[in-house]
PDB file of C-alpha atoms in Angstrom:
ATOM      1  CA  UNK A   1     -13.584 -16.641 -84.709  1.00 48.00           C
ATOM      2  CA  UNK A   2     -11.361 -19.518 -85.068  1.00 49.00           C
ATOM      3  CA  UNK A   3      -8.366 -20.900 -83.325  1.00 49.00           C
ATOM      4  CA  UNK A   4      -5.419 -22.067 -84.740  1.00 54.00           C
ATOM      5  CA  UNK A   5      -3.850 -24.965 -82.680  1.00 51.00           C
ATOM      6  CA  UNK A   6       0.329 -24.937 -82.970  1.00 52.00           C
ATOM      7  CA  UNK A   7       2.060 -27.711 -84.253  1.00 47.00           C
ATOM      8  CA  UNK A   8       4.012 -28.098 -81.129  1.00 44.00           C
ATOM      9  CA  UNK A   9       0.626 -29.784 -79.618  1.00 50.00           C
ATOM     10  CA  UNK A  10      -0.288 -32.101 -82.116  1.00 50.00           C
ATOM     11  CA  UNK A  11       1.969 -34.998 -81.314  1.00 51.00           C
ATOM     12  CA  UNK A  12       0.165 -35.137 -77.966  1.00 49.00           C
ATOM     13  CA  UNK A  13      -2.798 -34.693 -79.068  1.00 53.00           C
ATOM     14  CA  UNK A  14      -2.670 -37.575 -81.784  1.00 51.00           C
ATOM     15  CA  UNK A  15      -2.273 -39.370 -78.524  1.00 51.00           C
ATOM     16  CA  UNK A  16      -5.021 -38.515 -76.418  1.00 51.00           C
ATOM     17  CA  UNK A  17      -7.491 -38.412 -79.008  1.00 50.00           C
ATOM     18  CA  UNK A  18      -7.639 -42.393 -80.015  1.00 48.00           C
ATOM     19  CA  UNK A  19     -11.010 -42.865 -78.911  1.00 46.00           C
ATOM     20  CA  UNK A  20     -12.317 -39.289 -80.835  1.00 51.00           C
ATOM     21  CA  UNK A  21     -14.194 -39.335 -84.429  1.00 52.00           C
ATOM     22  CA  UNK A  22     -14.335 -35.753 -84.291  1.00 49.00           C
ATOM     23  CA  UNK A  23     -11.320 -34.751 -84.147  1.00 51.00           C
ATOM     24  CA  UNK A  24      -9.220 -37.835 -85.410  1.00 51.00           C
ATOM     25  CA  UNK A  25      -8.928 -36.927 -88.925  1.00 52.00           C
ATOM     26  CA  UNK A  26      -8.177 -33.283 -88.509  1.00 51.00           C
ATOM     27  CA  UNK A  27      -4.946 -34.311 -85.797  1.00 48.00           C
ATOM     28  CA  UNK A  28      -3.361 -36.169 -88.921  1.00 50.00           C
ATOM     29  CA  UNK A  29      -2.513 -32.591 -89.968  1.00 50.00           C
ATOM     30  CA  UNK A  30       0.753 -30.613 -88.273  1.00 47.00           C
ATOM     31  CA  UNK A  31      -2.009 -27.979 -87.499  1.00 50.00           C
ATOM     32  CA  UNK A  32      -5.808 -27.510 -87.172  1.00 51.00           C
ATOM     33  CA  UNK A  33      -8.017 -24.624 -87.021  1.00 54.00           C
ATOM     34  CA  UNK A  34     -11.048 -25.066 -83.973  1.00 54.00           C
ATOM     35  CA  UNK A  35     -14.404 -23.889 -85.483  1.00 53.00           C
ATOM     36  CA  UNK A  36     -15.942 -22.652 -82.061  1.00 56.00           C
ATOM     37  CA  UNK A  37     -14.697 -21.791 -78.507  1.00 60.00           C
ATOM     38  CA  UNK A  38     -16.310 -25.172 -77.844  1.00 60.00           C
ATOM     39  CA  UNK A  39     -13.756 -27.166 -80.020  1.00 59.00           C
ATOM     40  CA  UNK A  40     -11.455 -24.998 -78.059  1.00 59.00           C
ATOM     41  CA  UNK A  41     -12.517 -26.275 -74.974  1.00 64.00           C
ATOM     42  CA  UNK A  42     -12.078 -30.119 -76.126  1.00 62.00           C
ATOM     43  CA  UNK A  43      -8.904 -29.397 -77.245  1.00 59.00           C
ATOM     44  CA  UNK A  44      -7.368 -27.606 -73.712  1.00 64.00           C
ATOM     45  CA  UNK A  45      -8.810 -30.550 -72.445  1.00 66.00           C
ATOM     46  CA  UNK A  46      -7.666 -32.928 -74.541  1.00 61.00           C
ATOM     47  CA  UNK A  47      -4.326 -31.184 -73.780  1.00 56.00           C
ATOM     48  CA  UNK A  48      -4.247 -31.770 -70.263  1.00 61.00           C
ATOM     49  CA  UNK A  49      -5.434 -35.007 -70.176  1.00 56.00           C
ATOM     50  CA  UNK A  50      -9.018 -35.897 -70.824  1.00 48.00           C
ATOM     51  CA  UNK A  51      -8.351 -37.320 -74.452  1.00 46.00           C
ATOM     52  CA  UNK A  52     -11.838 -36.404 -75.549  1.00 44.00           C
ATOM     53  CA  UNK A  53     -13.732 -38.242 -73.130  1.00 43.00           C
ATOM     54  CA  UNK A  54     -11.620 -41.710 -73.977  1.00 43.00           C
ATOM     55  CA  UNK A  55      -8.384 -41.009 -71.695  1.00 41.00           C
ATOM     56  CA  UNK A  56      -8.561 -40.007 -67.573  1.00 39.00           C
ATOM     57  CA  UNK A  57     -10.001 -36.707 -66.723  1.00 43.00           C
ATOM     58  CA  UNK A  58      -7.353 -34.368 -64.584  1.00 43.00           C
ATOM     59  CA  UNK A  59      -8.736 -31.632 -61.872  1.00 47.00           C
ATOM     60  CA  UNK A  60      -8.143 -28.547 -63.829  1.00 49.00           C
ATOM     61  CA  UNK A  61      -5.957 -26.501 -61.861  1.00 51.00           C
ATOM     62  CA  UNK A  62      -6.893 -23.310 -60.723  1.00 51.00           C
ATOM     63  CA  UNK A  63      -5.236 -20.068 -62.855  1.00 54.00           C
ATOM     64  CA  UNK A  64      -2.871 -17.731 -61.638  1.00 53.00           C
ATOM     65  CA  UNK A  65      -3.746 -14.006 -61.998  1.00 52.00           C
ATOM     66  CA  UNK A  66      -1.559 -12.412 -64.463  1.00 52.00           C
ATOM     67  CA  UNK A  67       0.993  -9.685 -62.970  1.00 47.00           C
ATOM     68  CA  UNK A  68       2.898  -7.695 -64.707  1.00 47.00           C
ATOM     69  CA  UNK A  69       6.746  -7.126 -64.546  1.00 45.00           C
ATOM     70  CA  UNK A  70       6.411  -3.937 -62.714  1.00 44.00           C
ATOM     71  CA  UNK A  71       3.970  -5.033 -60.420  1.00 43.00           C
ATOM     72  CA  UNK A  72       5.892  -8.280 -59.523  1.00 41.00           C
ATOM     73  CA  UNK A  73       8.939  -6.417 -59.231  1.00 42.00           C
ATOM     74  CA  UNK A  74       7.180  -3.551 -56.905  1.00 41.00           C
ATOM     75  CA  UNK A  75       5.548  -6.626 -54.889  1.00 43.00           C
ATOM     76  CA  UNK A  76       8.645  -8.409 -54.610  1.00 47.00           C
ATOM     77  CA  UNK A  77      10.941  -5.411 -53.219  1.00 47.00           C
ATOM     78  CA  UNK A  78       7.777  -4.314 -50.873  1.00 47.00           C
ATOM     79  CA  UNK A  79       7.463  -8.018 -49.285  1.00 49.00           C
ATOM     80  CA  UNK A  80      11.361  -8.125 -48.979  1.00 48.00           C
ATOM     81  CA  UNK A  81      11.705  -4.861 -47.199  1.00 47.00           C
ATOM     82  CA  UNK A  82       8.575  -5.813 -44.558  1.00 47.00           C
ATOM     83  CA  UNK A  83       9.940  -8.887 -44.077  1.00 47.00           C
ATOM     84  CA  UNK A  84      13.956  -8.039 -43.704  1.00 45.00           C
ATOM     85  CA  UNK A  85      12.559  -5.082 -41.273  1.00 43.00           C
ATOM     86  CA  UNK A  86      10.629  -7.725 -39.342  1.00 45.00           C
ATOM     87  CA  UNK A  87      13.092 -10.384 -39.139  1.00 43.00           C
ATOM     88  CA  UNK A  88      15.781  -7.087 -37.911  1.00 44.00           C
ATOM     89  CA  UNK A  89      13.300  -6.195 -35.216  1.00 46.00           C
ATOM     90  CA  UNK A  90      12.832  -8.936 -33.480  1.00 50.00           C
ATOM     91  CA  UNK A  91      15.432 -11.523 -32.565  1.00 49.00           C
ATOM     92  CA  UNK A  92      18.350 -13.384 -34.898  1.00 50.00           C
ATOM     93  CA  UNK A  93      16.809 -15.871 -36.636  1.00 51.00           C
ATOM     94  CA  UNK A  94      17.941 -19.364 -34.938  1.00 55.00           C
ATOM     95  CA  UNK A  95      17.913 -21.062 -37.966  1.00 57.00           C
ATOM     96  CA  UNK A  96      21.589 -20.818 -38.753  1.00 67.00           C
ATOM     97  CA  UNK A  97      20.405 -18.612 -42.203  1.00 76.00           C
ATOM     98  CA  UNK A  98      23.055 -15.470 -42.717  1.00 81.00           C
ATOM     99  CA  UNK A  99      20.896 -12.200 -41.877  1.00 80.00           C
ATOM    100  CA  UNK A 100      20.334  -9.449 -44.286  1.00 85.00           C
ATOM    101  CA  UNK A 101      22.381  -6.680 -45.171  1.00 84.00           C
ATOM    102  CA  UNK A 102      19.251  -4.665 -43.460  1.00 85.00           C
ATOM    103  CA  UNK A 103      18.962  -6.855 -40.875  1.00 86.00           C
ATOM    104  CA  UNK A 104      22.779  -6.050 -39.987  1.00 87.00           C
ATOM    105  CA  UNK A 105      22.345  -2.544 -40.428  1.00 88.00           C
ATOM    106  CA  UNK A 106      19.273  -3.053 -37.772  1.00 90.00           C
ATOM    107  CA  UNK A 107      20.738  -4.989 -35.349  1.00 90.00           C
ATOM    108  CA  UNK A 108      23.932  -2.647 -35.419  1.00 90.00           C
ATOM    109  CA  UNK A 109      21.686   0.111 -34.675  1.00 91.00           C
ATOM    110  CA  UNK A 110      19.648  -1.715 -32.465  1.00 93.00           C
ATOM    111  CA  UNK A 111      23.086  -2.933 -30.307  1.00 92.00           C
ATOM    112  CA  UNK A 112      24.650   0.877 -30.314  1.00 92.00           C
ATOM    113  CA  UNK A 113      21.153   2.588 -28.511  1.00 92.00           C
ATOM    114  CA  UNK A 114      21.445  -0.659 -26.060  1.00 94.00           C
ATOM    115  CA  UNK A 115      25.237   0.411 -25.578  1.00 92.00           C
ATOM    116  CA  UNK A 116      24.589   4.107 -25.443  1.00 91.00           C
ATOM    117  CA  UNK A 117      21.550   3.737 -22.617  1.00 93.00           C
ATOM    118  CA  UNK A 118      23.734   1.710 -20.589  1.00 92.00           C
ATOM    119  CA  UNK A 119      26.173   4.064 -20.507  1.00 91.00           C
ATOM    120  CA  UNK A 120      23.906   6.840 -19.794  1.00 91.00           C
ATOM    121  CA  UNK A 121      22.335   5.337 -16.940  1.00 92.00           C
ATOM    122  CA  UNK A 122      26.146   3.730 -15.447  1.00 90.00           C
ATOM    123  CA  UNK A 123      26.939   7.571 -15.483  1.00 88.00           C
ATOM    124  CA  UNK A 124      23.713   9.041 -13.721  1.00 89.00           C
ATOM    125  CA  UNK A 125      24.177   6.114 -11.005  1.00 87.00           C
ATOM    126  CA  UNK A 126      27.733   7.612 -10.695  1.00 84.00           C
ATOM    127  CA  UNK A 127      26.734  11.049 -10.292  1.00 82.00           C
ATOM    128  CA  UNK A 128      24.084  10.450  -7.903  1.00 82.00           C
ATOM    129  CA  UNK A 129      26.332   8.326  -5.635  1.00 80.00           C
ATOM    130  CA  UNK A 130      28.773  11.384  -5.355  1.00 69.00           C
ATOM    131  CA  UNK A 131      25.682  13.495  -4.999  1.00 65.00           C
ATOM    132  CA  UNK A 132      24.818  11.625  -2.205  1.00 66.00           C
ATOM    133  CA  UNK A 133      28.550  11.232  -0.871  1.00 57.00           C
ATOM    134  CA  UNK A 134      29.304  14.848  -1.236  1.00 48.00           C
ATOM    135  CA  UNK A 135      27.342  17.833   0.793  1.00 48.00           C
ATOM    136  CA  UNK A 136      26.346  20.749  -1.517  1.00 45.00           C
ATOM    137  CA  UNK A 137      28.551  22.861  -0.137  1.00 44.00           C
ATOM    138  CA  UNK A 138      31.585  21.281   0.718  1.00 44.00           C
ATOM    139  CA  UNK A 139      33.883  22.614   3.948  1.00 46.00           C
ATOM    140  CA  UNK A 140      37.330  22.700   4.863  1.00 45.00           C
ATOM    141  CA  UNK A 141      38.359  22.415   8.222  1.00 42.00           C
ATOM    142  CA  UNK A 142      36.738  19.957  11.082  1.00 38.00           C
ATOM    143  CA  UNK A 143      33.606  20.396  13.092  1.00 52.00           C
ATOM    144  CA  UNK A 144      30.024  20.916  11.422  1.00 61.00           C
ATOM    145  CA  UNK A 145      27.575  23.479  10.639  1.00 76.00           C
ATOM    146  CA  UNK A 146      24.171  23.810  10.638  1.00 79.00           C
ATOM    147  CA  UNK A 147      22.396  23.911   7.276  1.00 84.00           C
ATOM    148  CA  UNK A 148      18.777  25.810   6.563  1.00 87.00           C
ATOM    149  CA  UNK A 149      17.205  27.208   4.066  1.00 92.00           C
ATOM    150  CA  UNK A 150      14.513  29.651   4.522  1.00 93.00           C
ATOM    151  CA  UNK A 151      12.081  31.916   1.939  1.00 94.00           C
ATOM    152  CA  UNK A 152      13.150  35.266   3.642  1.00 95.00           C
ATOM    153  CA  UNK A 153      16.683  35.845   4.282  1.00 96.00           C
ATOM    154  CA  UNK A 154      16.350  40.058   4.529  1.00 97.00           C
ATOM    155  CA  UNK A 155      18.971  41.518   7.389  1.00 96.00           C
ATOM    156  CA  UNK A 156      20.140  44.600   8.586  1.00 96.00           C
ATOM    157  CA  UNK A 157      23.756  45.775   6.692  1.00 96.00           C
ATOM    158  CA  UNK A 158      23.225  43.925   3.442  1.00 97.00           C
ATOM    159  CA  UNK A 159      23.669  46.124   0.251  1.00 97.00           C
ATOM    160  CA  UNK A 160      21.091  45.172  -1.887  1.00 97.00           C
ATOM    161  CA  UNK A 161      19.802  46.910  -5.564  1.00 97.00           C
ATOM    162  CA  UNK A 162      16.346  47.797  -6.342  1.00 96.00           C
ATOM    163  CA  UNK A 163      14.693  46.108  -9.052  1.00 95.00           C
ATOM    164  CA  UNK A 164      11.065  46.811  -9.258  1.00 94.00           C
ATOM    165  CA  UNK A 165      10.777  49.720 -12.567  1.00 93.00           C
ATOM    166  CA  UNK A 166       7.251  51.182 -10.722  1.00 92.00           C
ATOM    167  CA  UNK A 167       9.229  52.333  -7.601  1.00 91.00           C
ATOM    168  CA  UNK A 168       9.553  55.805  -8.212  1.00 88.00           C
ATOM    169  CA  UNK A 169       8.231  55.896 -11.509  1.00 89.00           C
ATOM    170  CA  UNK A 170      11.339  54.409 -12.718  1.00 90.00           C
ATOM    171  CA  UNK A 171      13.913  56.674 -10.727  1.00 92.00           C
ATOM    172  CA  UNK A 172      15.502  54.150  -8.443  1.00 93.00           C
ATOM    173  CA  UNK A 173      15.578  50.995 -10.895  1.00 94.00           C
ATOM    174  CA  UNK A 174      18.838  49.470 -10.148  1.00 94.00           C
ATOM    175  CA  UNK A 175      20.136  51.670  -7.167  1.00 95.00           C
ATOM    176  CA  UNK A 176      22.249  50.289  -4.669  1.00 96.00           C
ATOM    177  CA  UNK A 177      21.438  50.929  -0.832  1.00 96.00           C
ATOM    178  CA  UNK A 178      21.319  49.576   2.889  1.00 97.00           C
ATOM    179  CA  UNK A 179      18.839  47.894   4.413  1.00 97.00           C
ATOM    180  CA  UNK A 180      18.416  49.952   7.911  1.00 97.00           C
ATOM    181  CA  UNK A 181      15.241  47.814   9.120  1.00 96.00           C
ATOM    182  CA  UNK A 182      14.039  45.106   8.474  1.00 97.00           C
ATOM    183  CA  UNK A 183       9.850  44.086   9.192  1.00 95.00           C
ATOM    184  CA  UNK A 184       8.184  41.084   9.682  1.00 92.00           C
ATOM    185  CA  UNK A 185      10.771  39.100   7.639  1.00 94.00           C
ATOM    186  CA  UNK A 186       9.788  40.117   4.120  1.00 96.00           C
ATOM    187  CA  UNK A 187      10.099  43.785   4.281  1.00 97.00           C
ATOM    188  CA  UNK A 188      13.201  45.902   4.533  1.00 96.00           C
ATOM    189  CA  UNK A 189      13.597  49.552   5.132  1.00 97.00           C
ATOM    190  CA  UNK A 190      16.479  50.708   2.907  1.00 97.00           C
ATOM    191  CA  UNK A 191      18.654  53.603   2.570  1.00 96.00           C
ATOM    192  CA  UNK A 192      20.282  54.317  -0.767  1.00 95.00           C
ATOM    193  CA  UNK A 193      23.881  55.065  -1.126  1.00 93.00           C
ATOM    194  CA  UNK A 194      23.364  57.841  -3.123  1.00 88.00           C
ATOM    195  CA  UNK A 195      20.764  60.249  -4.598  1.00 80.00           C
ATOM    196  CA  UNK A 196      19.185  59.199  -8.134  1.00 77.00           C
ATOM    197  CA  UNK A 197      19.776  62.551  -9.776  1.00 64.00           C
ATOM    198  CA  UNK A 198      23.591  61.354  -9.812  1.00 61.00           C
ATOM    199  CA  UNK A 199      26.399  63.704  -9.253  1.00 54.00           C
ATOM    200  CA  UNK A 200      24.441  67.273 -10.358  1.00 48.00           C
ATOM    201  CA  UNK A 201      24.790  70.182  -8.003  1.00 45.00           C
ATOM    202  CA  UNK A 202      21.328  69.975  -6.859  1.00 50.00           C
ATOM    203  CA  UNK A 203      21.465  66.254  -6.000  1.00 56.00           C
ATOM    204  CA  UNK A 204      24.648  66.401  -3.732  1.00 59.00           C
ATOM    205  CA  UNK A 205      22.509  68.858  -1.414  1.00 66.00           C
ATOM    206  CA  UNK A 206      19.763  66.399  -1.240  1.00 78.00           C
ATOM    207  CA  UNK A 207      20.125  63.430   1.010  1.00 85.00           C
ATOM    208  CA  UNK A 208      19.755  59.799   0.049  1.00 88.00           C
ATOM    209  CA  UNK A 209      16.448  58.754   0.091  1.00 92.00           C
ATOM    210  CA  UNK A 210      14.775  55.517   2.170  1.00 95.00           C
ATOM    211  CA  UNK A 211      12.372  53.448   0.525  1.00 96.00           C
ATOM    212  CA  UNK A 212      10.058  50.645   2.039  1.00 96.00           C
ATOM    213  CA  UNK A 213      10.540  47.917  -0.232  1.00 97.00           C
ATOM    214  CA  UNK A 214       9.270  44.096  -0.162  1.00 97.00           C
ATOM    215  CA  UNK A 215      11.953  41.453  -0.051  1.00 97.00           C
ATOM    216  CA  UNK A 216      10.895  40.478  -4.019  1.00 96.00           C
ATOM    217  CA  UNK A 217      11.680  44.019  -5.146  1.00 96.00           C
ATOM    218  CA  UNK A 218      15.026  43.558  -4.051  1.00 97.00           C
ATOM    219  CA  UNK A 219      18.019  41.585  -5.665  1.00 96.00           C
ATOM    220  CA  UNK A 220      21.178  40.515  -3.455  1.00 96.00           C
ATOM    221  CA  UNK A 221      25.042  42.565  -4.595  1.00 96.00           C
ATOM    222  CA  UNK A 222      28.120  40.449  -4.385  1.00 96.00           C
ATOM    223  CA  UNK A 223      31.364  42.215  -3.830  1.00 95.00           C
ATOM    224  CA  UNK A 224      35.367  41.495  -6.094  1.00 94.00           C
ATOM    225  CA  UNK A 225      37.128  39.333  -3.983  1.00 94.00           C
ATOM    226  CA  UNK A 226      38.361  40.126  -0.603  1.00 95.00           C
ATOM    227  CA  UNK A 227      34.909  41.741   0.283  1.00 96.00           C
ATOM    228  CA  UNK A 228      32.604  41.364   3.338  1.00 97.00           C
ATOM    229  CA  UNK A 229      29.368  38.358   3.175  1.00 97.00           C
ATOM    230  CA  UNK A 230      27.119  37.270   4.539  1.00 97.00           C
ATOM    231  CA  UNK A 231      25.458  33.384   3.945  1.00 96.00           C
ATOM    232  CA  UNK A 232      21.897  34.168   3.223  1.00 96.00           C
ATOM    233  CA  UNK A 233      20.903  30.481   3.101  1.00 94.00           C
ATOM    234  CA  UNK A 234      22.244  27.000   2.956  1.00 92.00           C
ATOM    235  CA  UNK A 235      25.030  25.666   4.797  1.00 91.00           C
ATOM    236  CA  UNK A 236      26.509  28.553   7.376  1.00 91.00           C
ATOM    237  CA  UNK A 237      23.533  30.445   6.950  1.00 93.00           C
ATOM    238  CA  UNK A 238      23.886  33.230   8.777  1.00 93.00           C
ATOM    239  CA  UNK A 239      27.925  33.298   8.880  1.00 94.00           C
ATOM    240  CA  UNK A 240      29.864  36.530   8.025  1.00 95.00           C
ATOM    241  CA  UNK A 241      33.131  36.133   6.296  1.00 96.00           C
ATOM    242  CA  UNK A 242      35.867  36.847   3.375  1.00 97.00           C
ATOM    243  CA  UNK A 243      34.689  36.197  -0.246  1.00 97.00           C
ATOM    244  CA  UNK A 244      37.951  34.501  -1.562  1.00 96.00           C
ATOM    245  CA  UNK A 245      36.993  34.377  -5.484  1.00 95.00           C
ATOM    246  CA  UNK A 246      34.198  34.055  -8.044  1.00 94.00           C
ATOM    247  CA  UNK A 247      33.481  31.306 -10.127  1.00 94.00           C
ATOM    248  CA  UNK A 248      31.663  33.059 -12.975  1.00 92.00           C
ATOM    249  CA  UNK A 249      31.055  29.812 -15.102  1.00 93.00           C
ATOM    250  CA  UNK A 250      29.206  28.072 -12.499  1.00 92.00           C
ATOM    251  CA  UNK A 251      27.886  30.927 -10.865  1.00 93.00           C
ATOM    252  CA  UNK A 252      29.266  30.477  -7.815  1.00 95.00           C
ATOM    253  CA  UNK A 253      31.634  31.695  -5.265  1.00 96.00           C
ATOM    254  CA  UNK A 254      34.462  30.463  -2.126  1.00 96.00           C
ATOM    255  CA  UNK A 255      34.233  32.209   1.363  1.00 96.00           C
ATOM    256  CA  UNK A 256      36.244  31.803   4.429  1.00 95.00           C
ATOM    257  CA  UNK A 257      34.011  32.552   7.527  1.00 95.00           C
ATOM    258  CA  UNK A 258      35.026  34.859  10.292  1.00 94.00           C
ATOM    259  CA  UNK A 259      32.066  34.500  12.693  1.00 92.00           C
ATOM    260  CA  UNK A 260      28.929  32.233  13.328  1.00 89.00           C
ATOM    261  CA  UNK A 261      25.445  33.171  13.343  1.00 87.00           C
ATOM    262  CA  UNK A 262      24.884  36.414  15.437  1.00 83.00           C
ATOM    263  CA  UNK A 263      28.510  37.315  15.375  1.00 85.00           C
ATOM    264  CA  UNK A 264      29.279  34.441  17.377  1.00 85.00           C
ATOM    265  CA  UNK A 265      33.352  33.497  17.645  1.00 86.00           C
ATOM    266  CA  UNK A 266      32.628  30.071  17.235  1.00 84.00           C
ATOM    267  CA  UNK A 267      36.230  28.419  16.717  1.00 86.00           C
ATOM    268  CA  UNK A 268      34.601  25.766  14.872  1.00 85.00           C
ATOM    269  CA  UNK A 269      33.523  28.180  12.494  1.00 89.00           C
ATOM    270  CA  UNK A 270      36.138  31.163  12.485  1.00 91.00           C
ATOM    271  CA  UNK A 271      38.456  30.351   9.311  1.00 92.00           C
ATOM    272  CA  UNK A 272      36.516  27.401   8.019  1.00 93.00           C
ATOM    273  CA  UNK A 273      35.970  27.838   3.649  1.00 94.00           C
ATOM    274  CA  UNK A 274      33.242  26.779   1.930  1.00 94.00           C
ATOM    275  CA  UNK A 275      33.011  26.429  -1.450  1.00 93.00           C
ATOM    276  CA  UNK A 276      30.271  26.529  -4.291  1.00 93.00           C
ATOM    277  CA  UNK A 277      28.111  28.553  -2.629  1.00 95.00           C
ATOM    278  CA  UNK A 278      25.656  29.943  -5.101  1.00 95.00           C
ATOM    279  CA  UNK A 279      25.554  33.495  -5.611  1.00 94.00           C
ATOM    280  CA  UNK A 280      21.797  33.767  -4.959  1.00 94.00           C
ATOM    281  CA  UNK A 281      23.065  32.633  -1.337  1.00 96.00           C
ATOM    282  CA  UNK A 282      25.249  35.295  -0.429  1.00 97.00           C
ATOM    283  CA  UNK A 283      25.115  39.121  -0.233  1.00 97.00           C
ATOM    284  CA  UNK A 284      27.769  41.996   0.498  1.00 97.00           C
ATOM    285  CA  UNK A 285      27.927  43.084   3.924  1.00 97.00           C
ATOM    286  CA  UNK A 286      27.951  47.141   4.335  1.00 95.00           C
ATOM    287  CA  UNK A 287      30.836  48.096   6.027  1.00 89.00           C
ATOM    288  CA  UNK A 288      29.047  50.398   8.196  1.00 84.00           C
ATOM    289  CA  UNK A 289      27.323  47.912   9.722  1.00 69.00           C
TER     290      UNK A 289
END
């Protein structure tokens, strides 16, 4: 094929190709046409600077791969974003440059989760001081009581409900009695308050049954307000008294004691309240017993 050299090149090349026969009467022209890819070759490097041979030879310098607009563009937005979301992770730049709009967003965020753990952890040390200031039942009153907590807290007089569906085949689920006897700490003897069959003719002839019943088949009954319990464990376990009112959002419940462990008249204890006990800890106290 053959190559047709642009005018805009022949001015320079009249000047690096002085010392050229070959090519020295076909410059005189504003253009030339190159008879091989050879001819090309002289010419480029007349171009840059050889001058045929005659003038100084420069390095060629090595070519640039050609990208395309979209590519470039693509490239250029994906290096930018790396490098913004590198410079935002780690520390401000300390070399005076203005960051980033993403770099501002990042260190915004970056500064508010810093903020917010600080104040999550200022308010757990605050909570655990007063946890640690405050007893978990607190008491009114002055002298002290004795605080236990045991896995069996069964007793003679507490009205308790039946929970276990098997017992019966079903038939007492959820009736209320008395626990009569109690053996070897996880076993209770308990008489129900009334017959299952309800209020039919037949069952009003029929006394209440008793049922031997294990301690997990059995769920505690707390009385309205005003009624008779007993602390089943915690702080006062063991201590009778008044329930004074039900907290049903927290589950929990205020009672003013009227004897000790055992009955006792302790006058440390008689009229002393605590408050928030838990409902699991208390139990209704039969007033037969």
């Amino acid at each position: 094929g053959h190559f047709i050299v642009p005018r805009v090149f022949c001015g320079l090349m009249r000047s690096k190709a002085k010392n050229t026969d070959k090519f020295s009467n076909m410059l005189e022209s504003p253009t030339f046409i190159c008879q091989s890819t050879a001819d090309v070759a002289v010419v480029s490097q007349m171009i840059r600077g050889g001058g045929g041979g005659g003038g100084v030879t420069a390095e060629p310098k090595a070519k640039k791969p050609k990208v395309s607009g979209f590519a470039f563009a693509a490239a250029s937005s994906s290096s930018s974003s790396s490098s913004s979301f590198s410079a935002a992770a780690r520390a401000p730049p300390s070399t005076g440059r203005a960051p980033s709009a993403m770099e501002s967003l990042m260190l915004q965020a970056e500064e508010k989760r810093k903020a917010e753990a600080a104040r999550a952890a200022e308010a757990a040390s605050r909570a655990a001081a007063k946890a640690a200031a405050t007893p978990a039942h607190p008491i009114s009153g002055s002298g002290g009581l004795k605080s236990a907590r045991k896995d069996y807290w069964l007793a003679p007089g507490l009205v308790v409900k039946v929970m276990n569906k098997k017992v019966g085949d079903g038939l007492y689920y959820k009736s209320k009695g008395v626990i009569v006897e109690v053996k070897e700490r996880y076993v209770g003897l308990v008489r129900l308050l009334a017959h299952p069959g309800g209020d039919s003719a037949g069952s009003k002839k029929k006394k209440p049954p008793k049922l031997q019943l294990d301690q997990d088949d059995l769920e505690t009954v707390i009385p309205k307000a005003g009624g008779r319990v007993r602390v089943l464990n915690g702080l006062g376990r063991g201590c009778e008294g008044e329930l004074l009112g039900l907290d049903t959002d927290k589950f929990c419940a205020s009672v003013r004691l009227n004897s000790g462990p055992g009955g006792s008249a302790d006058p440390e204890v008689v009229g002393r309240v605590l408050d928030k006990v838990e409902y699991e800890d208390l139990c209704k106290v039969s007033d037969e017993a």
